[in-house]
Amino acid sequence: LEVDCPTDIGSMWADQTKLRQVLFNLLSNASKFTKEGIIRLKVSERVGGLVSGNAPSAQDSSHSLTDPLTHSRRLVFEISDTGIGMTPEQVAKLFQAFSQAEAATQKKYGGTGLGLAISKKFCEMMGGDLTVTSEHGKGSTFTVTLPVAVSGEGAR
């Protein structure tokens, strides 16, 4: 497991339980489908359309959690692995409840097929998204993008 998170990434205001569950689900799946290889968690900041690995801290007066600019700031969590990967057909049905990549995968690796569906819903509830890119036999990358300041029901 490699973790790449800048020390000055700053703070985030979100539902800790939802975010923890999303990251746990993604890291658990990466571990399950990567027998030998590397799992990487990379955290970065996105302001507008740009991604930066060196975010200003939340205490920085130009980027405080109460600043209107904060609403355009997002944290990006990328969980990548060098595991079995998926075909485009498998990716297409990945976030459906009670669905897994294929029957053989469910038989070999187990699971209910709910983790990714729940994770995507949690990200959406917090005003963000969960996406995936994958190549069969080479691994997958799941990307969680969330606002630095989650508001409303998504923050609870």
XYZ file of C-alpha atoms in Angstrom:
156
model
C 0.000 0.000 0.000
C 1.402 3.357 -1.024
C -0.115 6.558 0.353
C 0.547 9.855 -1.403
C -0.974 12.740 0.540
C 0.640 16.170 0.794
C 1.199 17.288 4.369
C -0.391 20.644 3.548
C -3.600 19.265 1.981
C -5.688 21.170 4.534
C -8.995 20.300 6.161
C -12.314 19.030 4.916
C -15.831 19.442 6.307
C -17.815 16.302 5.433
C -19.613 13.310 6.886
C -16.721 11.385 8.414
C -18.655 8.105 8.545
C -19.666 8.245 4.874
C -16.187 9.214 3.682
C -14.541 6.564 5.844
C -16.931 3.895 4.490
C -16.291 4.920 0.865
C -12.514 4.785 1.288
C -12.714 1.518 3.238
C -14.873 -0.082 0.510
C -12.512 1.022 -2.262
C -9.325 -0.004 -0.445
C -10.894 -3.314 0.563
C -11.911 -4.062 -3.044
C -8.458 -3.085 -4.315
C -6.919 -5.467 -1.804
C -9.345 -8.262 -2.675
C -8.605 -8.051 -6.405
C -4.840 -7.454 -6.175
C -3.165 -10.705 -5.211
C 0.338 -9.375 -5.830
C 1.029 -5.813 -6.774
C 0.538 -2.268 -5.619
C -2.446 -0.447 -4.161
C -2.098 3.315 -4.052
C -4.156 5.997 -2.303
C -3.393 9.435 -3.691
C -5.002 12.575 -2.283
C -4.921 15.858 -4.186
C -6.840 19.093 -4.505
C -8.833 20.318 -7.482
C -9.709 23.992 -7.849
C -11.899 24.590 -10.874
C -10.676 22.092 -13.460
C -7.094 21.787 -12.187
C -5.665 19.135 -9.873
C -2.853 20.007 -7.513
C -0.983 17.795 -5.080
C 0.029 20.753 -2.914
C -3.126 22.352 -1.577
C -3.161 25.410 0.657
C -4.171 24.529 4.197
C -7.647 25.327 5.480
C -6.040 27.854 7.828
C -4.702 29.802 4.818
C -6.843 32.956 4.740
C -7.189 32.701 0.963
C -8.774 29.235 1.243
C -10.646 28.985 4.541
C -13.693 26.728 4.864
C -15.962 29.795 5.057
C -14.511 31.390 1.921
C -16.809 31.327 -1.166
C -13.821 30.030 -3.172
C -13.931 26.905 -1.001
C -17.113 25.823 -2.779
C -15.084 25.316 -5.980
C -12.324 23.432 -4.116
C -12.530 19.683 -4.129
C -10.462 16.919 -2.668
C -9.696 14.010 -4.958
C -9.020 10.544 -3.569
C -7.645 8.112 -6.153
C -7.427 4.448 -5.218
C -5.529 2.543 -7.869
C -4.378 -1.043 -8.015
C -2.435 -3.377 -10.273
C -5.004 -6.144 -9.832
C -7.196 -8.086 -12.242
C -8.900 -5.043 -13.791
C -12.207 -5.096 -15.658
C -13.539 -5.089 -19.190
C -15.651 -2.136 -20.422
C -18.744 -4.374 -20.113
C -17.946 -5.106 -16.465
C -17.343 -1.419 -15.712
C -20.706 -0.491 -17.279
C -22.670 -2.376 -14.594
C -20.283 -1.858 -11.702
C -22.303 0.635 -9.626
C -25.607 -1.275 -9.805
C -26.831 -2.698 -6.488
C -26.424 -6.468 -6.076
C -24.330 -6.597 -9.240
C -20.771 -7.783 -9.581
C -18.469 -7.825 -12.571
C -19.526 -11.353 -13.460
C -20.725 -14.575 -11.843
C -17.247 -16.141 -11.859
C -15.852 -13.121 -10.001
C -18.593 -13.340 -7.368
C -17.944 -17.053 -6.878
C -14.176 -16.615 -6.580
C -14.018 -13.391 -4.524
C -17.376 -13.262 -2.716
C -19.252 -10.131 -1.692
C -22.803 -8.851 -1.998
C -22.368 -6.356 -4.821
C -23.504 -3.475 -2.592
C -20.235 -1.755 -1.611
C -19.705 0.235 -4.802
C -23.376 1.156 -5.200
C -23.459 2.472 -1.631
C -20.126 4.253 -2.065
C -21.316 6.043 -5.204
C -24.545 7.088 -3.463
C -22.610 8.419 -0.446
C -20.356 10.477 -2.740
C -23.386 11.915 -4.532
C -25.075 12.713 -1.193
C -21.993 14.736 -0.244
C -22.077 16.675 -3.532
C -19.353 14.668 -5.238
C -18.879 11.682 -7.477
C -17.224 8.277 -7.732
C -15.837 7.185 -11.103
C -13.684 4.334 -12.347
C -11.245 3.579 -15.122
C -9.998 0.060 -15.633
C -8.121 -2.164 -18.001
C -8.645 -5.917 -17.908
C -5.542 -7.630 -16.554
C -3.827 -4.363 -15.598
C -5.833 -2.871 -12.731
C -8.343 -0.196 -11.855
C -8.473 3.359 -10.555
C -11.447 4.592 -8.557
C -11.664 8.367 -8.158
C -13.669 10.041 -5.399
C -14.157 13.784 -5.895
C -15.768 15.696 -3.021
C -16.204 19.360 -2.121
C -13.873 20.531 0.627
C -16.962 21.822 2.468
C -19.930 19.453 2.235
C -23.203 21.110 3.171
C -26.771 20.057 3.914
C -27.750 16.431 4.481
C -24.480 15.197 2.944
C -22.504 16.650 5.832
C -24.285 14.502 8.451
